[in-house]
């Protein structure tokens, strides 16, 4: 594998395959297979970041645990797996749906993790190869880059709001709403400034200039991409076979 | 009193202002940034460090030179008035706050900026407005890493004049000014003549401030 990692097309195909089978299959086996495949990708592509991946997962896991508990409690179909003094507590369908929820979420989470590590420049190269116009590609890229920026700005805004010295716990609901409105105003203005500077920097680098190819570099598939695409095809074929057998 | 205020209290007790002789600009800013802004990303914004920031925000004002500032109001006048109302623990401003804000803007000679958006100001104008916003909070300490940075000589003079007037007017509650200065500079001389100042090198101050690092 070269320094740039996998081609965006390979990652996109991986994402499409995994999410398609995760949604289509109501049985555990096929989504589990794709989850294992994705986990392998995360480990292979970003071994050093795997502990960070797990830490983030644990943070969101609490919310997910709550939702899956609701699934177990309220999905009262299928055979009874556990009962207390004759009262049925856990049903097979509820338990399966709860596990499926976890698997689907983990697939999404792993995909987001892999995609977030694609460099913006390679994403730009891909979008140009995919036939999108340079203007649209740059707009898309700028918008995508703005999302984490807005998050940082929101944290910064909350910091400044607190540094004013007001005790938020003692504010009335109306005052809290007013503070939120003020925060959103600051957020809007700072985001506009960021966008303005980003577009200015892009223009200064010559992107989007008429008559000139803004991205002259080639972006071919590498040997690792071919290997992964073959693996994906085999994975899809196996999943299709399993799907036909189980339904 | 928390660590941040405790350290400042040890350096600049009530009625005493502090002149920090730094060998380069940014040392005081770096200290503030590490102690105030960096701990937060590791914690929830509703946790104890966040509440601590509220307490410090009520006690200290900070005018950084290279720290992206965040304003919450459409106009400079309203932003300054909001800082005055924050002193009472309120978000909504009153007519008295706006009048007082207008008086402060006039005193610093930046009344012409009152109707401007804080996001359309130049670097120097932003520094002046932010200074006034921090001053309007009536903090116990007001920290400026390097007063002349980003300001023309004329604006430096106006700002020094403003601080001097405030010291002479014996503000209630009193503000302890914590100003950073570089070796060989003389801009602070009119201030030293006006109040009770303590001069200390950054190295000596560090023994109390510690290394937040």
Coordinates of C-alpha atoms in Angstrom, one line a residue:
Chain A
X1 CA 0.0 0.0 0.0
X2 CA 1.4 3.4 -0.9
X3 CA 1.5 6.5 1.4
X4 CA -1.8 7.9 0.3
X5 CA -3.8 4.9 1.7
X6 CA -6.6 3.4 -0.2
X7 CA -8.2 5.1 -3.1
X8 CA -11.5 6.9 -2.3
X9 CA -13.3 4.7 -4.8
X10 CA -12.3 1.6 -2.8
X11 CA -13.5 3.1 0.4
X12 CA -16.7 4.2 -1.2
X13 CA -17.4 0.7 -2.5
X14 CA -16.6 -0.7 0.9
X15 CA -19.0 1.7 2.5
X16 CA -21.8 1.0 0.0
X17 CA -21.4 -2.8 0.3
X18 CA -21.3 -2.8 4.1
X19 CA -24.2 -0.4 4.6
X20 CA -26.3 -2.1 1.9
X21 CA -26.0 -5.5 3.6
X22 CA -26.4 -4.1 7.1
X23 CA -29.8 -2.6 6.1
X24 CA -31.0 -5.5 3.9
X25 CA -30.3 -8.4 6.2
X26 CA -32.5 -8.9 9.2
X27 CA -30.3 -11.9 10.3
X28 CA -27.2 -11.4 12.3
X29 CA -24.7 -13.3 10.3
X30 CA -24.3 -11.1 7.2
X31 CA -24.0 -7.7 9.0
X32 CA -21.6 -9.4 11.5
X33 CA -19.4 -10.6 8.6
X34 CA -19.2 -7.0 7.2
X35 CA -18.5 -5.6 10.6
X36 CA -15.6 -8.0 11.0
X37 CA -14.3 -7.0 7.5
X38 CA -14.6 -3.3 8.4
X39 CA -12.8 -3.8 11.7
X40 CA -10.0 -5.6 9.7
X41 CA -9.8 -2.5 7.5
X42 CA -9.6 -0.1 10.5
X43 CA -6.9 -2.2 12.1
X44 CA -4.9 -2.6 8.8
X45 CA -5.2 1.1 7.7
X46 CA -4.9 2.9 11.0
X47 CA -3.4 0.5 13.6
X48 CA -2.0 3.3 15.7
X49 CA -5.4 5.0 16.0
X50 CA -7.3 1.9 16.9
X51 CA -7.3 2.6 20.7
X52 CA -8.7 6.1 19.9
X53 CA -11.4 4.5 17.8
X54 CA -12.3 2.3 20.8
X55 CA -12.4 5.2 23.2
X56 CA -14.8 7.1 21.0
X57 CA -16.9 4.1 20.7
X58 CA -17.2 3.7 24.4
X59 CA -18.3 7.3 24.8
X60 CA -21.2 6.8 22.4
X61 CA -21.8 3.3 23.7
X62 CA -23.7 4.5 26.8
X63 CA -26.5 6.1 24.6
X64 CA -26.6 3.1 22.4
X65 CA -26.9 0.8 25.3
X66 CA -29.9 2.7 26.5
X67 CA -31.6 2.4 23.1
X68 CA -30.8 -1.3 22.8
X69 CA -32.3 -1.8 26.3
X70 CA -35.5 -0.1 25.0
X71 CA -35.5 -2.5 22.1
X72 CA -35.2 -5.5 24.4
X73 CA -38.0 -4.3 26.7
X74 CA -40.5 -3.2 24.1
X75 CA -40.1 -5.6 21.2
X76 CA -42.2 -8.4 22.5
X77 CA -42.2 -10.8 19.6
X78 CA -40.7 -14.3 19.0
X79 CA -40.0 -16.9 21.6
X80 CA -39.5 -16.0 25.3
X81 CA -35.8 -16.3 26.2
X82 CA -36.0 -15.1 29.9
X83 CA -39.0 -14.9 32.3
X84 CA -39.4 -13.8 35.9
X85 CA -42.1 -15.6 37.9
X86 CA -44.0 -16.3 34.7
X87 CA -43.7 -12.8 33.3
X88 CA -41.8 -12.8 30.0
X89 CA -38.8 -10.4 30.2
X90 CA -36.7 -10.9 27.0
X91 CA -38.0 -12.1 23.6
X92 CA -35.9 -13.4 20.8
X93 CA -36.9 -10.7 18.3
X94 CA -36.1 -7.9 20.8
X95 CA -32.7 -9.3 21.6
X96 CA -31.9 -9.8 17.9
X97 CA -33.0 -6.3 17.0
X98 CA -30.9 -4.9 19.9
X99 CA -27.8 -6.8 18.7
X100 CA -28.5 -5.8 15.1
X101 CA -28.7 -2.2 16.2
X102 CA -25.3 -2.4 17.7
X103 CA -23.8 -4.1 14.6
X104 CA -25.3 -1.5 12.3
X105 CA -24.1 1.3 14.4
X106 CA -20.6 -0.1 14.6
X107 CA -20.5 -0.5 10.8
X108 CA -21.5 3.2 10.4
X109 CA -19.0 4.2 13.1
X110 CA -16.1 2.3 11.4
X111 CA -17.1 3.7 8.0
X112 CA -17.1 7.3 9.3
X113 CA -13.8 6.6 11.0
X114 CA -12.2 5.4 7.7
X115 CA -13.7 8.1 5.6
X116 CA -12.7 10.9 8.0
X117 CA -9.1 9.9 7.4
X118 CA -9.2 10.4 3.6
X119 CA -7.2 13.6 2.9
X120 CA -9.2 16.5 1.5
X121 CA -6.9 16.6 -1.5
X122 CA -7.5 13.0 -2.5
X123 CA -11.2 13.6 -2.0
X124 CA -10.9 16.5 -4.4
X125 CA -9.0 14.4 -6.9
X126 CA -11.7 11.7 -6.7
X127 CA -14.5 14.1 -7.2
X128 CA -12.8 15.5 -10.3
X129 CA -12.3 12.0 -11.7
X130 CA -15.9 11.3 -11.0
X131 CA -16.8 14.1 -13.4
X132 CA -17.9 16.7 -10.8
X133 CA -17.1 20.3 -11.8
X134 CA -14.1 22.0 -10.1
X135 CA -16.4 24.6 -8.6
X136 CA -18.8 22.1 -7.2
X137 CA -16.0 19.9 -5.8
X138 CA -14.4 22.8 -4.1
X139 CA -17.7 23.9 -2.6
X140 CA -18.4 20.4 -1.4
X141 CA -15.0 20.2 0.1
X142 CA -15.2 23.6 1.8
X143 CA -18.6 22.6 3.3
X144 CA -17.3 19.3 4.6
X145 CA -14.3 21.0 6.1
X146 CA -16.5 23.5 7.8
X147 CA -18.3 20.9 9.9
X148 CA -15.5 20.2 12.4
X149 CA -14.7 23.9 12.3
X150 CA -18.2 24.8 13.4
X151 CA -17.9 22.3 16.3
X152 CA -14.6 23.9 17.4
X153 CA -16.1 27.4 17.1
X154 CA -19.2 26.3 19.2
X155 CA -16.9 25.1 22.0
X156 CA -14.9 28.3 21.7
X157 CA -18.1 30.4 21.9
X158 CA -19.2 28.5 25.0
X159 CA -15.9 29.2 26.5
X160 CA -16.2 32.9 25.9
X161 CA -19.8 32.8 27.1
X162 CA -18.7 31.4 30.4
X163 CA -15.7 33.7 30.7
X164 CA -18.2 36.6 30.8
X165 CA -18.6 35.5 34.4
X166 CA -22.3 34.7 34.4
X167 CA -23.4 31.7 36.4
X168 CA -25.5 29.8 33.9
X169 CA -27.0 27.5 36.5
X170 CA -28.8 30.5 38.0
X171 CA -30.2 32.0 34.8
X172 CA -33.9 31.8 33.9
X173 CA -35.0 29.7 30.9
X174 CA -35.6 32.9 28.9
X175 CA -32.1 34.2 29.6
X176 CA -30.6 30.8 28.6
X177 CA -32.4 31.0 25.3
X178 CA -31.2 34.5 24.8
X179 CA -27.6 33.4 25.5
X180 CA -28.0 30.6 22.9
X181 CA -29.2 33.2 20.4
X182 CA -26.1 35.3 21.1
X183 CA -23.9 32.2 20.8
X184 CA -25.5 31.4 17.4
X185 CA -24.9 34.9 16.1
X186 CA -21.2 34.7 17.0
X187 CA -21.0 31.2 15.5
X188 CA -22.6 32.4 12.3
X189 CA -20.2 35.4 12.0
X190 CA -17.1 33.4 12.7
X191 CA -18.1 30.6 10.3
X192 CA -18.7 33.2 7.6
X193 CA -15.2 34.6 8.3
X194 CA -13.7 31.1 8.1
X195 CA -15.5 30.5 4.8
X196 CA -14.4 33.8 3.4
X197 CA -10.8 33.1 4.3
X198 CA -10.9 29.5 2.9
X199 CA -12.3 30.7 -0.4
X200 CA -9.8 33.4 -0.6
X201 CA -7.0 31.0 0.1
X202 CA -8.3 28.6 -2.6
X203 CA -8.5 31.5 -5.1
X204 CA -5.0 32.6 -4.3
X205 CA -3.8 29.0 -5.0
X206 CA -5.4 29.2 -8.4
X207 CA -8.2 26.7 -7.8
X208 CA -11.3 27.3 -9.8
X209 CA -9.6 29.6 -12.3
X210 CA -11.1 29.5 -15.7
X211 CA -9.0 27.9 -18.5
X212 CA -6.6 26.1 -16.2
X213 CA -6.8 22.5 -15.0
X214 CA -6.9 23.1 -11.2
X215 CA -5.9 19.5 -10.3
X216 CA -3.3 18.1 -12.7
X217 CA -2.3 15.1 -10.7
X218 CA -3.3 11.6 -11.7
X219 CA -5.2 9.5 -9.2
X220 CA -5.0 5.8 -10.3
X221 CA -6.0 2.7 -8.4
X222 CA -3.1 1.0 -6.7
X223 CA -2.3 -2.7 -6.2
X224 CA -3.8 -2.5 -2.7
X225 CA -7.0 -1.1 -4.2
X226 CA -7.3 -3.9 -6.7
X227 CA -6.8 -6.5 -3.9
X228 CA -9.4 -4.8 -1.8
X229 CA -11.9 -4.6 -4.6
X230 CA -11.5 -8.3 -5.4
X231 CA -12.0 -9.0 -1.6
X232 CA -15.1 -6.8 -1.7
X233 CA -16.5 -8.7 -4.7
X234 CA -15.9 -12.0 -3.0
X235 CA -17.4 -10.7 0.2
X236 CA -20.5 -9.5 -1.7
X237 CA -20.8 -12.9 -3.5
X238 CA -20.5 -14.7 -0.1
X239 CA -23.1 -12.4 1.5
X240 CA -25.5 -12.9 -1.5
X241 CA -25.1 -16.7 -1.2
X242 CA -25.8 -16.5 2.6
X243 CA -28.8 -14.2 2.0
X244 CA -30.3 -16.7 -0.4
X245 CA -29.7 -19.6 1.9
X246 CA -31.2 -17.9 5.0
X247 CA -34.3 -16.4 3.3
Chain B
X1 CA -10.5 31.1 45.8
X2 CA -9.2 28.8 43.1
X3 CA -5.6 28.3 41.9
X4 CA -5.8 30.9 39.2
X5 CA -7.1 33.7 41.4
X6 CA -4.9 32.6 44.3
X7 CA -1.8 33.0 42.2
X8 CA -2.9 36.4 41.0
X9 CA -3.8 37.4 44.6
X10 CA -0.3 36.5 45.7
X11 CA 1.2 38.6 43.0
X12 CA -1.1 41.5 42.9
X13 CA -3.1 41.9 46.1
X14 CA -5.9 44.5 46.4
X15 CA -4.7 48.0 45.5
X16 CA -1.5 46.8 43.9
X17 CA -1.0 46.6 40.1
X18 CA 1.7 44.5 38.5
X19 CA 4.2 45.2 35.8
X20 CA 5.6 41.9 34.5
X21 CA 8.9 42.3 32.7
X22 CA 8.9 39.6 30.0
X23 CA 11.9 38.9 27.8
X24 CA 9.5 38.3 24.9
X25 CA 5.8 39.1 24.3
X26 CA 3.3 36.3 24.7
X27 CA 4.5 34.7 28.0
X28 CA 1.5 36.0 30.0
X29 CA -0.9 35.1 27.2
X30 CA 0.6 31.6 27.1
X31 CA 0.1 31.2 30.8
X32 CA -3.5 32.4 30.6
X33 CA -4.3 30.2 27.6
X34 CA -2.8 27.1 29.1
X35 CA -4.6 27.6 32.5
X36 CA -7.9 28.8 31.2
X37 CA -8.7 27.5 27.7
X38 CA -6.8 24.3 27.4
X39 CA -8.3 22.3 30.3
X40 CA -11.8 22.7 28.8
X41 CA -11.6 20.5 25.7
X42 CA -10.8 17.5 28.0
X43 CA -13.9 18.1 30.1
X44 CA -17.5 18.6 29.5
X45 CA -18.7 22.2 29.2
X46 CA -21.0 21.6 32.1
X47 CA -18.4 20.1 34.5
X48 CA -16.5 21.6 37.4
X49 CA -13.8 23.1 35.2
X50 CA -16.5 24.9 33.3
X51 CA -18.1 26.3 36.5
X52 CA -14.6 27.3 37.6
X53 CA -14.2 29.3 34.4
X54 CA -17.4 31.2 35.3
X55 CA -15.9 32.1 38.6
X56 CA -12.6 33.2 37.1
X57 CA -14.5 35.1 34.4
X58 CA -16.2 37.1 37.1
X59 CA -12.9 37.9 38.7
X60 CA -10.4 38.4 35.9
X61 CA -10.4 40.1 32.5
X62 CA -7.9 39.0 29.8
X63 CA -6.9 40.9 26.7
X64 CA -4.9 38.5 24.6
X65 CA -3.0 39.5 21.5
X66 CA -3.2 36.3 19.5
X67 CA -6.3 34.4 20.6
X68 CA -9.4 34.4 18.3
X69 CA -12.0 36.4 20.1
X70 CA -15.7 35.7 20.1
X71 CA -18.4 38.4 20.2
X72 CA -22.1 37.8 20.9
X73 CA -23.8 41.0 19.8
X74 CA -24.3 42.8 16.5
X75 CA -22.9 46.1 17.7
X76 CA -19.9 47.2 19.8
X77 CA -22.1 49.3 22.0
X78 CA -24.4 46.4 22.8
X79 CA -21.4 44.1 23.4
X80 CA -20.0 46.5 26.0
X81 CA -23.4 46.9 27.6
X82 CA -23.7 43.1 27.8
X83 CA -20.5 43.0 29.7
X84 CA -21.8 45.5 32.2
X85 CA -25.0 43.5 32.7
X86 CA -22.9 40.3 33.1
X87 CA -21.4 42.0 36.2
X88 CA -24.9 41.8 37.7
X89 CA -25.3 38.2 36.6
X90 CA -27.8 39.1 33.9
X91 CA -27.9 38.5 30.1
X92 CA -30.4 41.2 29.2
X93 CA -29.1 44.8 29.1
X94 CA -30.9 47.8 30.5
X95 CA -30.9 51.5 29.4
X96 CA -28.4 52.3 32.2
X97 CA -26.0 49.7 30.9
X98 CA -26.1 51.2 27.4
X99 CA -25.6 54.7 28.7
X100 CA -22.6 53.6 30.8
X101 CA -21.3 51.6 27.8
X102 CA -21.6 54.8 25.6
X103 CA -19.7 56.7 28.3
X104 CA -16.9 54.2 28.4
X105 CA -16.6 54.2 24.6
X106 CA -16.5 58.0 24.6
X107 CA -13.8 57.9 27.4
X108 CA -11.6 55.7 25.3
X109 CA -12.4 57.8 22.2
X110 CA -13.9 54.9 20.2
X111 CA -17.5 56.2 20.2
X112 CA -17.4 56.0 16.4
X113 CA -17.1 52.2 16.7
X114 CA -20.3 51.9 18.8
X115 CA -22.6 51.1 15.9
X116 CA -20.1 48.8 14.1
X117 CA -20.2 45.0 14.1
X118 CA -17.3 43.7 16.3
X119 CA -16.5 41.3 13.4
X120 CA -15.8 44.1 10.9
X121 CA -13.1 45.8 13.1
X122 CA -9.4 46.0 12.4
X123 CA -6.9 44.2 14.7
X124 CA -6.2 47.3 16.7
X125 CA -9.9 48.3 17.0
X126 CA -10.8 44.7 18.1
X127 CA -8.2 44.9 20.8
X128 CA -9.6 48.2 22.1
X129 CA -13.1 47.0 22.0
X130 CA -12.2 43.7 23.7
X131 CA -10.2 45.7 26.3
X132 CA -13.3 47.8 27.1
X133 CA -15.5 44.7 27.2
X134 CA -13.2 43.1 29.7
X135 CA -12.9 46.3 31.7
X136 CA -16.7 46.7 31.8
X137 CA -16.9 43.3 33.7
X138 CA -15.3 45.2 36.6
X139 CA -12.8 42.5 37.2
X140 CA -10.6 42.2 40.2
X141 CA -7.6 41.7 37.8
X142 CA -7.2 42.8 34.2
X143 CA -4.4 41.1 32.3
X144 CA -2.7 42.5 29.2
X145 CA 0.2 40.7 27.8
X146 CA 1.6 43.6 25.8
X147 CA -0.4 46.8 25.6
X148 CA 1.4 48.3 22.6
X149 CA 1.0 45.3 20.3
X150 CA -1.3 45.9 17.4
X151 CA -1.9 49.5 18.3
X152 CA -0.6 52.7 16.6
X153 CA 1.3 55.1 18.9
X154 CA -1.7 57.4 19.0
X155 CA -4.0 54.6 20.2
X156 CA -1.4 53.4 22.7
X157 CA -1.4 56.8 24.2
X158 CA -5.2 56.9 24.4
X159 CA -5.3 53.5 26.0
X160 CA -2.6 54.4 28.6
X161 CA -4.5 57.6 29.3
X162 CA -7.6 55.6 29.9
X163 CA -5.9 53.2 32.3
X164 CA -4.2 56.2 34.1
X165 CA -7.6 58.0 34.5
X166 CA -9.1 54.8 35.9
X167 CA -6.3 54.4 38.4
X168 CA -6.5 58.1 39.4
X169 CA -10.3 57.9 39.7
X170 CA -9.8 55.0 42.2
X171 CA -12.3 52.6 40.7
X172 CA -14.7 50.9 43.0
X173 CA -14.3 47.9 43.1
X174 CA -10.6 48.4 42.5
X175 CA -8.9 46.8 39.5
X176 CA -5.4 45.4 39.8
X177 CA -3.8 45.8 36.4
X178 CA -1.4 43.1 35.3
X179 CA 0.6 44.4 32.4
X180 CA 3.4 42.7 30.5
X181 CA 6.3 44.8 29.2
X182 CA 9.5 44.2 27.3
X183 CA 13.0 45.2 28.3
X184 CA 13.9 48.8 27.3
X185 CA 10.3 50.0 26.9
X186 CA 9.1 53.2 28.4
X187 CA 5.4 53.3 27.5
X188 CA 4.3 52.3 31.0
X189 CA 6.1 55.2 32.8
X190 CA 3.0 57.4 33.0
X191 CA 1.1 54.5 34.6
X192 CA 3.8 53.8 37.2
X193 CA 3.6 57.4 38.4
X194 CA -0.2 57.1 38.9
X195 CA -0.7 54.2 41.2
X196 CA 0.8 51.6 43.5
X197 CA 2.8 49.3 41.2
X198 CA 4.9 46.3 41.8
X199 CA 7.6 45.5 39.2
X200 CA 8.6 41.9 38.8
X201 CA 10.5 39.8 36.2
X202 CA 8.7 37.0 34.5
X203 CA 11.1 34.5 36.0
X204 CA 10.4 35.7 39.5
X205 CA 6.6 35.7 38.8
X206 CA 6.9 32.1 37.6
X207 CA 7.9 31.0 41.0
X208 CA 4.3 31.8 42.1
X209 CA 2.5 31.3 38.8
X210 CA 4.2 28.0 38.2
X211 CA 4.5 26.2 34.9
X212 CA 1.0 25.3 33.7
X213 CA 2.5 23.3 31.1

